Coordinates of C-alpha atoms and ligand atoms in Angstrom, one line a residue:
S1 CA -41.9 -55.8 100.1
R2 CA -45.5 -55.5 99.4
P3 CA -48.3 -56.5 101.9
V4 CA -50.4 -59.2 100.7
R5 CA -54.2 -58.7 100.1
I6 CA -56.1 -62.1 101.3
A7 CA -60.2 -61.9 100.2
V8 CA -61.4 -64.5 103.1
H9 CA -65.0 -65.9 101.9
L10 CA -66.9 -68.5 105.1
H11 CA -69.4 -70.9 102.6
P12 CA -71.9 -72.4 104.6
Y13 CA -73.4 -75.6 104.8
G14 CA -76.7 -76.4 105.4
D15 CA -75.9 -78.7 108.3
G16 CA -73.8 -75.3 110.6
R17 CA -70.3 -76.4 109.0
R18 CA -68.8 -73.7 107.6
L19 CA -66.0 -74.3 104.7
L20 CA -63.1 -71.3 104.7
L21 CA -62.1 -69.9 101.4
S22 CA -59.3 -67.5 100.5
R23 CA -57.5 -65.9 97.4
D24 CA -54.6 -63.8 97.1
I25 CA -55.9 -60.8 95.9
T26 CA -53.0 -58.7 95.6
Q27 CA -52.2 -58.9 91.6
L28 CA -56.0 -58.6 91.2
E29 CA -55.8 -55.4 93.0
Q30 CA -53.0 -53.8 91.9
A31 CA -54.2 -53.9 88.3
E32 CA -57.6 -52.6 89.0
A33 CA -55.8 -49.7 90.5
M34 CA -53.4 -49.9 87.7
R35 CA -56.5 -49.5 85.1
R36 CA -57.7 -47.1 87.6
D37 CA -54.8 -44.6 87.1
F38 CA -54.9 -44.8 83.7
V39 CA -58.2 -44.0 83.4
A40 CA -57.4 -40.7 85.7
N41 CA -54.8 -40.2 83.1
V42 CA -56.7 -40.4 79.8
S43 CA -59.1 -38.2 81.2
H44 CA -57.1 -35.8 81.8
E45 CA -55.2 -35.6 79.0
I46 CA -58.5 -35.4 77.0
R47 CA -60.0 -32.5 79.6
T48 CA -57.1 -30.5 79.7
P49 CA -57.5 -29.3 75.4
L50 CA -60.8 -29.7 76.0
T51 CA -61.1 -26.7 78.3
V52 CA -59.1 -24.5 76.2
L53 CA -60.6 -24.6 73.5
I54 CA -64.6 -24.2 75.0
G55 CA -62.6 -21.6 76.3
F56 CA -61.3 -20.1 72.7
V57 CA -64.7 -20.9 71.4
E58 CA -66.3 -19.1 73.9
T59 CA -64.0 -16.2 73.3
L60 CA -64.9 -16.0 69.6
Q61 CA -68.7 -16.5 71.0
T62 CA -68.2 -12.7 73.1
L63 CA -65.9 -10.5 72.3
P64 CA -65.8 -8.3 69.2
L65 CA -62.4 -9.3 67.2
S66 CA -60.7 -8.0 64.3
A67 CA -60.1 -10.8 61.2
A68 CA -56.2 -11.1 62.4
E69 CA -57.2 -11.8 65.9
R70 CA -60.5 -14.2 65.0
D71 CA -57.4 -16.2 62.8
R72 CA -54.3 -16.5 65.5
Y73 CA -57.8 -18.2 67.9
L74 CA -58.6 -20.6 64.8
G75 CA -55.1 -21.5 65.0
L76 CA -54.9 -22.3 68.3
M77 CA -58.1 -23.6 68.4
A78 CA -57.0 -26.2 65.7
R79 CA -53.3 -27.1 67.8
Q80 CA -55.8 -28.4 70.4
G81 CA -57.8 -30.6 68.0
E82 CA -55.0 -32.5 66.7
R83 CA -53.5 -32.6 70.5
M84 CA -56.3 -34.7 71.1
Q85 CA -56.1 -36.2 67.7
R86 CA -52.7 -37.4 68.2
L87 CA -53.3 -38.7 71.8
V88 CA -56.8 -41.1 70.8
Q89 CA -54.0 -42.2 68.0
D90 CA -51.6 -43.4 70.7
L91 CA -54.1 -44.9 72.5
L92 CA -55.5 -47.4 69.9
T93 CA -51.7 -47.8 69.0
L94 CA -50.9 -48.8 72.5
S95 CA -54.2 -50.6 72.6
R96 CA -53.7 -53.0 69.6
L97 CA -50.3 -53.3 70.7
E98 CA -51.2 -54.9 74.3
G99 CA -53.9 -56.7 72.5
S100 CA -52.6 -58.9 70.4
P101 CA -49.6 -60.7 69.5
L102 CA -47.1 -60.1 66.3
P103 CA -48.9 -61.9 63.5
G104 CA -47.0 -65.1 63.3
R105 CA -45.8 -64.0 59.6
Q106 CA -43.6 -60.6 59.4
D107 CA -41.4 -59.1 56.9
W108 CA -38.1 -58.5 56.4
V109 CA -37.5 -54.8 56.8
S110 CA -34.5 -53.5 55.6
V111 CA -33.0 -51.2 58.0
R112 CA -31.5 -48.8 55.3
E113 CA -35.0 -48.1 54.1
L114 CA -35.8 -47.4 58.6
L115 CA -33.1 -45.3 58.7
R116 CA -33.4 -43.4 55.4
H117 CA -36.7 -42.9 56.8
C118 CA -36.3 -41.3 60.2
H119 CA -33.2 -39.5 58.8
D120 CA -35.8 -37.6 56.6
E121 CA -38.3 -37.1 59.3
A122 CA -35.8 -36.0 61.6
R123 CA -34.1 -33.2 59.5
A124 CA -38.1 -32.0 58.5
L125 CA -38.9 -32.5 62.7
S126 CA -35.7 -29.8 63.7
A127 CA -36.2 -27.3 60.7
A128 CA -40.2 -27.2 61.9
L129 CA -38.9 -26.4 65.8
T130 CA -35.7 -24.7 65.1
Q131 CA -37.1 -21.9 62.6
G132 CA -35.0 -20.5 61.2
A133 CA -32.3 -20.7 64.4
R134 CA -29.1 -22.8 64.3
A135 CA -30.5 -26.3 63.1
H136 CA -29.8 -29.3 64.6
H137 CA -26.8 -31.2 64.0
I138 CA -27.8 -35.1 62.8
A139 CA -25.3 -37.5 62.3
F140 CA -26.9 -41.1 60.8
P141 CA -24.6 -44.8 59.4
D142 CA -23.7 -43.6 56.1
A143 CA -24.9 -45.4 52.9
A144 CA -22.2 -48.0 53.2
Q145 CA -23.3 -48.7 56.8
A146 CA -26.5 -49.0 56.5
E147 CA -26.9 -51.2 53.5
A148 CA -24.4 -53.4 55.8
A149 CA -27.3 -53.9 58.7
G150 CA -29.2 -56.1 56.4
Q151 CA -32.8 -56.8 57.4
V152 CA -34.9 -57.0 60.8
A153 CA -37.8 -59.9 61.0
G154 CA -41.1 -58.4 62.2
S155 CA -43.1 -55.4 61.5
A156 CA -42.5 -52.8 59.2
G157 CA -45.1 -50.4 60.4
E158 CA -44.1 -50.9 64.3
L159 CA -40.8 -50.7 63.5
Q160 CA -40.4 -47.8 61.7
S161 CA -42.9 -45.8 64.4
A162 CA -40.2 -47.5 67.5
L163 CA -36.7 -46.1 65.5
T164 CA -38.4 -42.8 64.2
N165 CA -40.6 -42.3 67.7
L166 CA -36.6 -42.0 69.5
V167 CA -35.4 -40.4 67.0
N168 CA -37.7 -37.9 67.0
N169 CA -37.9 -37.4 70.9
A170 CA -33.6 -36.4 70.5
V171 CA -34.6 -34.0 68.2
R172 CA -37.5 -32.6 70.7
Y173 CA -35.6 -32.8 73.5
T174 CA -32.5 -31.1 72.2
P175 CA -32.1 -27.2 72.1
A176 CA -31.3 -25.9 68.8
G177 CA -27.8 -26.0 67.7
G178 CA -27.4 -29.1 69.6
S179 CA -26.8 -32.7 68.4
I180 CA -28.2 -35.7 67.6
T181 CA -26.2 -39.1 66.5
V182 CA -27.8 -42.6 65.6
C183 CA -26.0 -45.6 64.7
W184 CA -26.7 -48.7 63.9
E185 CA -24.3 -51.4 65.7
A186 CA -23.9 -55.2 65.1
Q187 CA -23.0 -57.0 68.7
P188 CA -20.8 -59.8 69.9
G189 CA -23.2 -63.1 69.1
G190 CA -25.0 -61.8 66.2
G191 CA -27.3 -59.5 67.2
A192 CA -27.4 -55.7 66.6
R193 CA -27.8 -52.8 68.8
F194 CA -30.3 -49.4 67.2
C195 CA -28.9 -46.0 69.4
V196 CA -30.1 -42.5 69.2
T197 CA -27.4 -40.3 71.4
D198 CA -28.5 -36.5 72.1
S199 CA -26.6 -33.5 73.6
G200 CA -30.0 -32.2 75.1
P201 CA -31.4 -31.9 78.8
G202 CA -30.7 -35.6 80.0
I203 CA -32.5 -37.6 82.5
A204 CA -32.4 -37.7 85.8
P205 CA -31.4 -40.7 87.7
E206 CA -35.1 -40.7 89.8
H207 CA -36.9 -40.2 86.4
L208 CA -35.2 -42.2 84.5
A209 CA -36.6 -45.6 85.9
R210 CA -40.0 -44.4 85.2
I211 CA -40.3 -42.5 81.9
T212 CA -41.3 -45.6 80.0
E213 CA -44.6 -45.3 81.4
R214 CA -47.5 -43.9 79.9
F215 CA -48.2 -40.5 80.4
Y216 CA -44.9 -40.0 82.3
R217 CA -43.2 -37.3 81.8
V218 CA -40.3 -34.8 83.0
D219 CA -41.3 -32.0 82.4
R220 CA -45.3 -31.5 81.2
S221 CA -45.3 -28.3 79.4
R222 CA -42.1 -29.1 77.3
S223 CA -43.7 -32.4 76.4
R224 CA -46.8 -30.4 75.5
D225 CA -45.5 -28.2 73.7
T226 CA -43.2 -30.1 71.2
G227 CA -46.7 -32.4 71.0
G228 CA -45.9 -35.1 73.0
T229 CA -48.8 -37.4 74.2
G230 CA -46.4 -39.2 77.1
L231 CA -47.4 -42.3 75.8
G232 CA -44.3 -42.5 72.6
L233 CA -41.4 -44.5 74.9
A234 CA -44.5 -47.1 76.1
I235 CA -45.2 -47.8 72.3
V236 CA -41.8 -48.3 71.8
K237 CA -41.3 -50.4 74.6
H238 CA -44.1 -52.5 73.6
V239 CA -42.8 -52.8 69.8
A240 CA -39.3 -54.2 71.4
Q241 CA -40.5 -56.4 73.6
R242 CA -42.9 -57.8 70.6
H243 CA -39.9 -57.9 68.3
G244 CA -37.7 -60.1 71.0
A245 CA -35.6 -56.5 71.3
V246 CA -34.7 -54.7 74.7
L247 CA -35.3 -50.3 74.8
R248 CA -32.4 -49.2 77.2
V249 CA -32.3 -45.2 78.4
A250 CA -28.6 -44.1 80.2
S251 CA -28.2 -40.3 80.9
L252 CA -26.9 -38.5 83.2
L253 CA -28.5 -35.1 83.6
G254 CA -26.7 -31.9 81.7
E255 CA -25.1 -34.6 79.4
G256 CA -27.5 -35.7 77.1
A257 CA -29.0 -39.0 76.8
T258 CA -28.6 -42.4 74.9
F259 CA -31.8 -44.4 73.8
S260 CA -31.6 -48.4 72.5
I261 CA -33.1 -51.1 71.0
E262 CA -31.3 -54.2 71.5
F263 CA -32.1 -56.8 68.7
P264 CA -31.3 -60.4 69.4
A265 CA -29.5 -62.7 66.3
A266 CA -32.4 -64.3 65.7
R267 CA -34.2 -61.9 64.3
L268 CA -31.1 -60.4 62.0
R269 CA -30.5 -61.3 58.6
A270 CA -27.1 -59.2 57.2
A271 CA -26.6 -58.0 54.4
R272 CA -24.1 -60.7 53.0
E273 CA -26.5 -63.7 54.4
L274 CA -28.7 -62.2 51.7
S275 CA -26.0 -61.7 49.0
A276 CA -24.7 -65.0 50.2
A277 CA -28.2 -66.4 49.2
G278 CA -29.0 -64.7 46.5
T279 CA -25.8 -66.2 44.4
A280 CA -26.7 -70.0 45.6
Ligands
ADP301 P1 -43.5 -36.9 75.3 O1 -44.9 -37.6 74.5 O2 -43.7 -36.6 76.8 O3 -42.1 -37.0 74.4 P2 -42.4 -39.6 75.5 O4 -43.0 -41.2 76.6 O5 -42.3 -40.1 74.4 O6 -43.9 -38.6 75.7 O7 -41.1 -39.3 76.7 C1 -41.6 -39.2 78.0 C2 -40.7 -38.7 78.6 O8 -39.1 -39.0 78.6 C3 -40.6 -36.7 78.3 O9 -41.9 -36.6 78.8 C4 -39.8 -36.1 78.7 O10 -39.8 -36.0 79.4 C5 -38.7 -37.7 78.1 N1 -37.9 -38.2 77.5 C6 -37.9 -38.2 76.2 N2 -37.1 -38.6 75.0 C7 -36.0 -37.6 76.0 C8 -34.5 -37.3 75.3 N3 -34.2 -37.6 74.7 N4 -34.2 -36.6 76.8 C9 -34.7 -36.0 77.4 N5 -35.8 -35.9 77.7 C10 -36.5 -37.2 76.8

């Protein structure tokens, strides 16, 4: 149990009496500490690529370089710029998600379309990361299964980004030649579960509980190499919560990981309900 912090204030009356006012500021202080941590993290995340970028500019200005060397430096500089761009993009997404509730009117989003888009992205990302080495084995539900999954109520953009994020992480953290399996399963009680299982390095128990925190990474350099901002899972968790869904992670070190999002029945419309409604 944590210590409780109480702020005490003595309010004077003119006649010499005093009123003792006390307030529990534990939560206030915790929120303030979190805010400070966050600002420190953001500053650090921006400063690192900026330092590299400025270093390259100075190199270009001072060293006589061949055209090929100059091109190489410009390429590296572009990568640092893109990294900052992704970071700002993710920060804006996170602040939007935290600042406003899901709009009352929502779309019925086709699960088949969500999965199709994830699949396309995963293949492209795998090709880009493995570059001629053995690609990943990527398995998705087949067309009939995807069709039967029906629709989810919510924001198409947010749902797509959450699902894509989990699948892309599986590709990014699984070495070339490894496998990634995506499922959409009906659950008892009418809910459904989206899951991504990979054959990657897995996550040790001491990290497991923390990896959805903003900027928490198990391996900073691996995350950076594959373009990570450290905000992806925090965004996925928010999107899940906003949709009444739950993000879960199961993993054993050295034995891959399974990330899943469990949607409640109230958010789902199965394909057979759709066709029943269509013929009614
Ligand atoms: P990042 O941009 O660093 O990938 P995320 O929030 O998406 O940020 O993930 C946080 C951390 O969780 C990652 O840095 C990585 O250490 C770990 N992680 C995420 N997905 C996986 C996975 N499929 N296998 C192993 N580790 C993972």
